[in-house]
CSV table of C-alpha atoms in Angstrom, one decimal:
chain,number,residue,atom,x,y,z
A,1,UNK,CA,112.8,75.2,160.5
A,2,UNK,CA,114.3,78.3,162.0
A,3,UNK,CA,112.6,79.5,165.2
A,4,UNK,CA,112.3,83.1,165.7
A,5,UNK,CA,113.5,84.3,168.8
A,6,UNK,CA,111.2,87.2,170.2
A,7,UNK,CA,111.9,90.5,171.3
A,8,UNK,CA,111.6,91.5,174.7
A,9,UNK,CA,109.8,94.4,175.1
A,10,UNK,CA,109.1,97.3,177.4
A,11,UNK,CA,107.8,97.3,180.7
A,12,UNK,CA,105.0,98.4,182.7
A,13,UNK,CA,101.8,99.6,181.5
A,14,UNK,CA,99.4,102.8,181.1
A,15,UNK,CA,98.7,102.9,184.2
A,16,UNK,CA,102.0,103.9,186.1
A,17,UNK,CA,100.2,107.3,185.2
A,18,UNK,CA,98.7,108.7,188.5
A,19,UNK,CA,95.0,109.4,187.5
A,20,UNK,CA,94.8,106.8,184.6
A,21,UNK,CA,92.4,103.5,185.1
A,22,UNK,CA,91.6,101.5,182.3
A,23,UNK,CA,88.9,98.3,181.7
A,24,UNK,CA,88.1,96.3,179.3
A,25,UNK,CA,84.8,94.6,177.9
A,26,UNK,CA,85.6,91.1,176.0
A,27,UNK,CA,82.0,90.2,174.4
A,28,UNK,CA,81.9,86.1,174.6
A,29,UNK,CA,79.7,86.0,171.7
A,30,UNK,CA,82.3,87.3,168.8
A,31,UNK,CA,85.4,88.7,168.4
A,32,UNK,CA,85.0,92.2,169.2
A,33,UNK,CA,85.2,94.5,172.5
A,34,UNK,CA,86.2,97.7,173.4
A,35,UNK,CA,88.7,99.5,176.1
A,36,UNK,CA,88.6,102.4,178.2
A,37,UNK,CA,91.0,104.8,180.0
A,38,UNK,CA,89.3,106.5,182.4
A,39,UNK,CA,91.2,110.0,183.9
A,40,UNK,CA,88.0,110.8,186.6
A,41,UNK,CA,89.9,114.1,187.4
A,42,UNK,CA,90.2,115.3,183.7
A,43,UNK,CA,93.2,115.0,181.8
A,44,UNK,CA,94.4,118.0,179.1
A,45,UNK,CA,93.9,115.9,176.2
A,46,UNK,CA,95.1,116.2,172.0
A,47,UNK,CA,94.7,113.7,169.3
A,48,UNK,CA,96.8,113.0,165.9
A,49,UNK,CA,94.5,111.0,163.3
A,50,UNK,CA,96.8,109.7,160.4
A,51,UNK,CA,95.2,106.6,158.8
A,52,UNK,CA,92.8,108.2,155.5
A,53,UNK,CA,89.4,105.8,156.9
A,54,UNK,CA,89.0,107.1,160.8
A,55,UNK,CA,86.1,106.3,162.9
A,56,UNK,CA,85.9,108.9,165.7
A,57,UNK,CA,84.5,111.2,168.3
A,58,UNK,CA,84.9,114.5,169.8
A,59,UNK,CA,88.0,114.9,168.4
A,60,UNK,CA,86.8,118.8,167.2
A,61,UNK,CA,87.1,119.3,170.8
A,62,UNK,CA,90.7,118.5,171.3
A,63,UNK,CA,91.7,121.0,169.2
A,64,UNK,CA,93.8,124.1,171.2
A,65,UNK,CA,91.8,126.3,169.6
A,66,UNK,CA,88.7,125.0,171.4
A,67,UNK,CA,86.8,125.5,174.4
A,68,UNK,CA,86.5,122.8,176.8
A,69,UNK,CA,90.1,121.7,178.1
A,70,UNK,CA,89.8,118.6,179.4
A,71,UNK,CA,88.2,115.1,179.2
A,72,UNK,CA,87.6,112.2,181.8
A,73,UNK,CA,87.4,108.8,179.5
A,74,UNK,CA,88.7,108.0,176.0
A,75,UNK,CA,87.0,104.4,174.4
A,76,UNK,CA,89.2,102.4,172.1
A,77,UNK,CA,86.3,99.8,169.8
A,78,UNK,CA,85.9,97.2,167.9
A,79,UNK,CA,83.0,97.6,165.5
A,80,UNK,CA,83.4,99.7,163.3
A,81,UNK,CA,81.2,103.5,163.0
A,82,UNK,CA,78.7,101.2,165.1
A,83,UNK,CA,81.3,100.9,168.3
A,84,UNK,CA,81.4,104.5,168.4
A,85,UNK,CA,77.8,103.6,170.7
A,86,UNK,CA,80.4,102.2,173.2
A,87,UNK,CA,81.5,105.8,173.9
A,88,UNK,CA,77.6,106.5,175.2
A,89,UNK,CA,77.8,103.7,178.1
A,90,UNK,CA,80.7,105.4,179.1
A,91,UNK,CA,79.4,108.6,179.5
A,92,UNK,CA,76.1,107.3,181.6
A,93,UNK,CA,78.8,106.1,184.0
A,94,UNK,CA,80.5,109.2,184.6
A,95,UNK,CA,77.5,110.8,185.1
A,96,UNK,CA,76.4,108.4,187.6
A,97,UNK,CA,79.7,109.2,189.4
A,98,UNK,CA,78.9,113.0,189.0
A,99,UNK,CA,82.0,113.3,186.7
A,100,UNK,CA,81.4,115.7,183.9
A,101,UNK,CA,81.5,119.6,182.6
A,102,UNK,CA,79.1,121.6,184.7
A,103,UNK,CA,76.6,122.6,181.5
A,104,UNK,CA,73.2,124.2,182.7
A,105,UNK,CA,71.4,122.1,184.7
A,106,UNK,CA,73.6,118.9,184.8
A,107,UNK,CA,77.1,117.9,183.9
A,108,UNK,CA,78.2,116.4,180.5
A,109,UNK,CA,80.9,114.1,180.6
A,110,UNK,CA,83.3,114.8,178.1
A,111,UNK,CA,84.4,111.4,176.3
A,112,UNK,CA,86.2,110.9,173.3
A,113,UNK,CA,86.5,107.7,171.0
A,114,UNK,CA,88.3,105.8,167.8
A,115,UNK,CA,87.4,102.4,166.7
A,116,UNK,CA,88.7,100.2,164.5
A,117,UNK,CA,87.1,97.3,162.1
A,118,UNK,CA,87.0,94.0,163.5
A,119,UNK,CA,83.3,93.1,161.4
A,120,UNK,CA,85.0,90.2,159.6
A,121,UNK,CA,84.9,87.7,162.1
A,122,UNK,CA,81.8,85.9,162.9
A,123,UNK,CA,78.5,87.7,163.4
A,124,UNK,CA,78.9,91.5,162.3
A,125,UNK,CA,75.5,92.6,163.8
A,126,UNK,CA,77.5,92.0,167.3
A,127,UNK,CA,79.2,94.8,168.2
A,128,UNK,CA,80.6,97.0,171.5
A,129,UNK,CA,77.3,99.2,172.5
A,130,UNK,CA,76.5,101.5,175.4
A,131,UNK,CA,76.4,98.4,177.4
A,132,UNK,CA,79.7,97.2,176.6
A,133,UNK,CA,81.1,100.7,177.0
A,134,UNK,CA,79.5,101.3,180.8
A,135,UNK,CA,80.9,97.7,181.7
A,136,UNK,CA,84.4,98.6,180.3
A,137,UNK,CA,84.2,102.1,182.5
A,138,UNK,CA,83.0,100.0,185.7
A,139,UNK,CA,85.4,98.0,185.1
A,140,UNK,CA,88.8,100.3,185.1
A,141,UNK,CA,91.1,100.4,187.7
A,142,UNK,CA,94.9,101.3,188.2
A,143,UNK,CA,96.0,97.4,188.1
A,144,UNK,CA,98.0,97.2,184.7
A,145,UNK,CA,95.4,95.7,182.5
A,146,UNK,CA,95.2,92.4,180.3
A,147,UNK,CA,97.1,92.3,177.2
A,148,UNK,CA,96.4,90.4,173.6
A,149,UNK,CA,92.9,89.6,172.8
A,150,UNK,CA,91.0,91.6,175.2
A,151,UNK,CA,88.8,94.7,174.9
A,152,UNK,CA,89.7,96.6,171.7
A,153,UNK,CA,91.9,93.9,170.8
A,154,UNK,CA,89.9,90.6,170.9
A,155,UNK,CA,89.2,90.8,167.0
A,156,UNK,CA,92.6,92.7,166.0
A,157,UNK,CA,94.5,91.8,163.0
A,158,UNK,CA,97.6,92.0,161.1
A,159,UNK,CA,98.9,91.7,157.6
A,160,UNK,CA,96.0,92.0,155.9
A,161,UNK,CA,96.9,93.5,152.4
A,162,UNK,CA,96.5,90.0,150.4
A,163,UNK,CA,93.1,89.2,152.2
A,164,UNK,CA,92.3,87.9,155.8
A,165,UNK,CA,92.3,84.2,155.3
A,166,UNK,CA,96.6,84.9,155.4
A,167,UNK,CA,96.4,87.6,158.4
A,168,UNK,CA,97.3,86.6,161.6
A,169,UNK,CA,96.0,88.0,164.8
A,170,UNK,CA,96.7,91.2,166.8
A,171,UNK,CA,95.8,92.7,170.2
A,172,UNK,CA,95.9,94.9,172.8
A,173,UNK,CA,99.1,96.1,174.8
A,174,UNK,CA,100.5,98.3,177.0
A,175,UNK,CA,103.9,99.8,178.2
A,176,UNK,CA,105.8,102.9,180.2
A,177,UNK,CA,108.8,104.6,181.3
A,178,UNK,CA,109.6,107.0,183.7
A,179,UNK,CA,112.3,109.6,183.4
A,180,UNK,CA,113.5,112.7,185.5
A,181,UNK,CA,110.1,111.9,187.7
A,182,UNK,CA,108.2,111.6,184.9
A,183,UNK,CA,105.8,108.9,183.9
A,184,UNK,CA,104.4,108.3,180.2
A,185,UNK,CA,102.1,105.1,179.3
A,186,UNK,CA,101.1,103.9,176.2
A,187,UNK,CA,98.1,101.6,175.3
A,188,UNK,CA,97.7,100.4,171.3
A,189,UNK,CA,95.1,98.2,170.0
A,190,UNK,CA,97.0,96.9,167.1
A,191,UNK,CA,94.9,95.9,164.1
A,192,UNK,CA,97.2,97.2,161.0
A,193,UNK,CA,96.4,96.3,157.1
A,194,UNK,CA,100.3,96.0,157.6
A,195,UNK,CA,102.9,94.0,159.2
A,196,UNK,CA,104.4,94.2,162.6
A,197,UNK,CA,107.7,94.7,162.7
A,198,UNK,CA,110.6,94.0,165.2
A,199,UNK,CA,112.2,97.3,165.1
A,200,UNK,CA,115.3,95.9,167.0
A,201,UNK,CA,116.0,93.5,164.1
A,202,UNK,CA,113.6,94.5,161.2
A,203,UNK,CA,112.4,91.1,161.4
A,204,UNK,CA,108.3,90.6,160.4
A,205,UNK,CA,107.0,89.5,163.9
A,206,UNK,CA,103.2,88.7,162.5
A,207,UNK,CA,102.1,89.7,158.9
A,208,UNK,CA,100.8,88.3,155.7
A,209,UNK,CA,101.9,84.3,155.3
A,210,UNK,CA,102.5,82.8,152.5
A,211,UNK,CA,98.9,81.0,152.4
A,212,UNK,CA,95.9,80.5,154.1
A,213,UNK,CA,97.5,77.5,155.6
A,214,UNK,CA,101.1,79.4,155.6
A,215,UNK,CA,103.7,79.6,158.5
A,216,UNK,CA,106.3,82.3,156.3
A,217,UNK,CA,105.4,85.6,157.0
A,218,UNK,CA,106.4,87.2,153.6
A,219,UNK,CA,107.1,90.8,154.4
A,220,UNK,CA,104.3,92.9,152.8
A,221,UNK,CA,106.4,96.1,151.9
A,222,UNK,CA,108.9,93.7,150.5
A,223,UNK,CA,106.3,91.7,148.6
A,224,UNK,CA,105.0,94.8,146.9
A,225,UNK,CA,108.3,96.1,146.0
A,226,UNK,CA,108.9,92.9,144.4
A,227,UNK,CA,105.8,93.7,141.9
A,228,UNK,CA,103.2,91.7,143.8
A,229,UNK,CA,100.3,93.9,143.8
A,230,UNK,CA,97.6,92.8,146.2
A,231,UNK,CA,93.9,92.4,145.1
A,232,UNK,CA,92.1,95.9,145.7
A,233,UNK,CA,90.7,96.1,148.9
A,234,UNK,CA,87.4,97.7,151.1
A,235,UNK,CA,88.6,101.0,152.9
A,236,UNK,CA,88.3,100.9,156.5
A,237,UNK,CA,89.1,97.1,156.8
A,238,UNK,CA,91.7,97.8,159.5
A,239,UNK,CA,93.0,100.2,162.1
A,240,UNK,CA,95.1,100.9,164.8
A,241,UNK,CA,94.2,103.0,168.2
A,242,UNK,CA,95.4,104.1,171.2
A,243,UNK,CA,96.6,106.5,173.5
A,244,UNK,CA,99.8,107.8,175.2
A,245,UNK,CA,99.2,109.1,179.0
A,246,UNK,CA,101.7,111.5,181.2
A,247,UNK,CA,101.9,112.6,184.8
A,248,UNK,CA,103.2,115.8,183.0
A,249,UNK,CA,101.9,119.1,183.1
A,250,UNK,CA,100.5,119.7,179.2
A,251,UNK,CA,99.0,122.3,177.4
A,252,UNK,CA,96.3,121.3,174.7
A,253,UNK,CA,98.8,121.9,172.0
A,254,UNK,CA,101.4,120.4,173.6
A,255,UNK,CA,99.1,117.0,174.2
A,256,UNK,CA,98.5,117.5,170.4
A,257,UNK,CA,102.1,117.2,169.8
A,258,UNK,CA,102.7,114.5,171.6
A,259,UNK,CA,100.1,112.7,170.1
A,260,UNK,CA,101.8,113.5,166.7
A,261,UNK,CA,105.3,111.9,168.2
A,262,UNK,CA,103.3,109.0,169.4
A,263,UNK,CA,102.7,108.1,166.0
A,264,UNK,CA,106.6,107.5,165.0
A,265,UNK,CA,106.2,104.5,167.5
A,266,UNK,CA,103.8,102.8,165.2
A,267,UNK,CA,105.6,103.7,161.7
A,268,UNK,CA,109.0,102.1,164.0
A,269,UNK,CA,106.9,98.9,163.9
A,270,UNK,CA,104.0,97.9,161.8
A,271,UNK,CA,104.9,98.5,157.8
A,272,UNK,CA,103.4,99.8,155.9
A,273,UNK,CA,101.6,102.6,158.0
A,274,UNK,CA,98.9,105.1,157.9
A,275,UNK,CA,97.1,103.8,154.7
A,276,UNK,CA,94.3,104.2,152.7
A,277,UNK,CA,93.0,101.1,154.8
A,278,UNK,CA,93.8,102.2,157.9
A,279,UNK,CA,92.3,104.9,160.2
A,280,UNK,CA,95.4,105.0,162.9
A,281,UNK,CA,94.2,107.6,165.4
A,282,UNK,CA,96.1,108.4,169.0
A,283,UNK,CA,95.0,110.6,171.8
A,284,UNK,CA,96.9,111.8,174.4
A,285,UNK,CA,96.3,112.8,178.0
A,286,UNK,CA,98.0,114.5,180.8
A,287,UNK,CA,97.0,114.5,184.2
A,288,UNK,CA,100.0,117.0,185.5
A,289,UNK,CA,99.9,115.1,188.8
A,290,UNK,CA,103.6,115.2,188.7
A,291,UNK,CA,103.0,118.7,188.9
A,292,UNK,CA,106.3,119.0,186.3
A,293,UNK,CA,105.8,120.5,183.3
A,294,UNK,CA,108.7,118.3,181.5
A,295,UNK,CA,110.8,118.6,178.5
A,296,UNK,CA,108.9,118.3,175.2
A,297,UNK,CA,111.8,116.6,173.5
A,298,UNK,CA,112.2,113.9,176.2
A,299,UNK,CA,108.5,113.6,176.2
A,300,UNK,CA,108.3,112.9,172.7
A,301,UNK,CA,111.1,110.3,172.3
A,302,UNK,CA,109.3,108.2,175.4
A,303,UNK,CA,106.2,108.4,173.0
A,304,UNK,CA,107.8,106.8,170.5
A,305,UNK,CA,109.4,104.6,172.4
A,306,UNK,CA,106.7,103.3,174.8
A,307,UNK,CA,104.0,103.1,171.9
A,308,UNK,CA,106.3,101.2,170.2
A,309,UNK,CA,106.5,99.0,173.1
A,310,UNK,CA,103.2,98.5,173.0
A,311,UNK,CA,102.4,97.4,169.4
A,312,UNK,CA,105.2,94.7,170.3
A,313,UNK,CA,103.5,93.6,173.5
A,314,UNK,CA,100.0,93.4,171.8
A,315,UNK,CA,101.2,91.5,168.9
A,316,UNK,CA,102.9,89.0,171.7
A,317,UNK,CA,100.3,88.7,174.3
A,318,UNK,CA,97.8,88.1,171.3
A,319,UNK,CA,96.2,84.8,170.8
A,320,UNK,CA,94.6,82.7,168.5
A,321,UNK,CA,91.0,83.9,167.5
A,322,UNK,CA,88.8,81.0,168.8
A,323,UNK,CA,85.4,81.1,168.1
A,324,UNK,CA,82.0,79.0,166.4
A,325,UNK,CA,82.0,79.9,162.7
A,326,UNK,CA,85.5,81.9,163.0
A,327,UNK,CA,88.6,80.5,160.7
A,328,UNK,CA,91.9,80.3,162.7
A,329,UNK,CA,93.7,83.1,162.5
A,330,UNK,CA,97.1,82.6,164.3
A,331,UNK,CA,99.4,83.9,166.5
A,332,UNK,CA,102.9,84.4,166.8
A,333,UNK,CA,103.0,82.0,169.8
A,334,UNK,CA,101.3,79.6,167.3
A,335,UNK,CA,103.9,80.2,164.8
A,336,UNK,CA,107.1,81.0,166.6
């Protein structure tokens, strides 16, 4: 049998950004978790939501044409609606730390979130809560973080579109460039109805197989072009998240553009893109500690790039999902 030789991807990680930390919860229990960037100075933040089944928060807010400019965590989850609770832990820790808006009496930290559905696996009533979230946010640091099936990514999958038993498993992962003193991370929990792609070769990294027991990956765009309609299936089953992250100087509506750009990283490698199934959201944030305000065409081709990067590193770092009362669902080290 053919081996497939694997791409090498990107580089560094997230947070190469000045002002960026980021920590994970893992729950032990299930499949499932959830990630946070923290940015404890307030980063100028915008968000592009492209997937038609989102699961979100305070992402009103990060439009330019509102108020507040700023936020200081954004939580990627697992768990459906229900890990949008992780997003509460988070903001009892920043308010511990006396990081938040000033609003009356007290501060309110200002924290937005995306999750993604990992409910398949094992018991569904376990899920990322407040309690995840804070330990996530205690957690976070500057060290680049742990890639594959960690936080967000423990119970992300890929290829999904002929059922899960033929999926195999996605992750979490991270990448960054820096260019003309600039520095722009990306972070992508990768859990797609569709394939991921090799975008230097076109080549189905992880995807659909052929059957439950399958090592082919089958190409799913290719599949369906061939007349192979797959069996109808539940909206919001899937979902990717994350964030891109720059020492640039930003304007709201310049972080919202970015955020937009970041997306062509994920339709470069995960096919098909933005469906019905999916609820691909990505944030952005700028911390301006370059104190550079940076060239929005260069800043949105390292988008692309680096989030590109990422998908590829999640999808590699990712391992098999091992848990009581949980089928295999395999990797591509397990394949390749």
């Amino acid at each position: 049998m053919e081996r497939r030789v694997l791409p090498a991807p990107m580089g560094g990680a997230i947070t190469d950004v000045p002002g960026i930390k980021v920590g994970h919860f893992t729950e032990t229990r299930r499949p499932t978790g959830c990630t946070v960037l923290l940015a404890e100075e307030g980063a100028v933040a915008g968000v592009d939501v492209r997937g038609a089944a989102p699961g979100t928060r305070e992402t009103d807010l990060l439009d330019p044409g509102n108020l507040v400019e700023r936020v200081h965590a954004v939580v990627l989850s697992g768990g459906s609606a229900y890990g949008l609770a992780a997003a509460d832990g988070v903001m009892r820790f920043l308010e511990e730390a006396g990081i938040g808006v000033p609003a009356g009496p007290g501060i309110v930290p200002i924290v937005a979130s995306a999750v993604l559905f990992d409910l398949n696996y094992g018991d569904h009533r376990i899920r990322p809560d407040a309690e995840a979230g804070y330990r996530a946010a205690r957690a976070a640091c500057a060290d680049p973080p742990a890639e594959g099936s960690v936080g967000a990514g423990t119970g992300a999958t890929v290829g999904k579109m002929f059922g899960p038993e033929r999926a195999m498993k996605g992750g979490i992962g991270t990448a960054s460039a820096s260019i003309g003193g600039i520095t722009l991370g990306a972070i992508a929990a990768v859990n797609a109805v569709g394939d991921v792609i090799d975008p230097s070769t076109g080549r189905v990294l992880a995807g659909a197989r052929d059957a439950p027991d399958g090592r082919r990956r089958i190409g799913l765009a290719d599949a369906v072009m061939r007349g192979e309609v797959p069996a109808r299936l539940q909206s919001g089953t899937a979902t990717t998240i994350g964030a891109i992250a720059t020492d640039a100087v930003l304007t709201k509506a310049e972080a919202r553009k970015l955020a937009q750009l970041a997306h062509d990283g994920l339709a470069r490698t995960i096919d098909p893109i933005h469906t019905m199934w999916d609820g691909d959201t990505i944030f952005c944030l700028g911390t301006g500690k370059s104190g550079l305000k940076g060239n929005m065409m260069v800043l949105g081709i390292m988008a692309a790039r680096v989030m590109a990067a990422a998908v590829i590193r999640a999808t590699l770092a990712a391992r098999s999902v091992m848990a009581e009362g949980v089928p295999s669902i395999p990797s591509v080290v397990d394949l390749n």
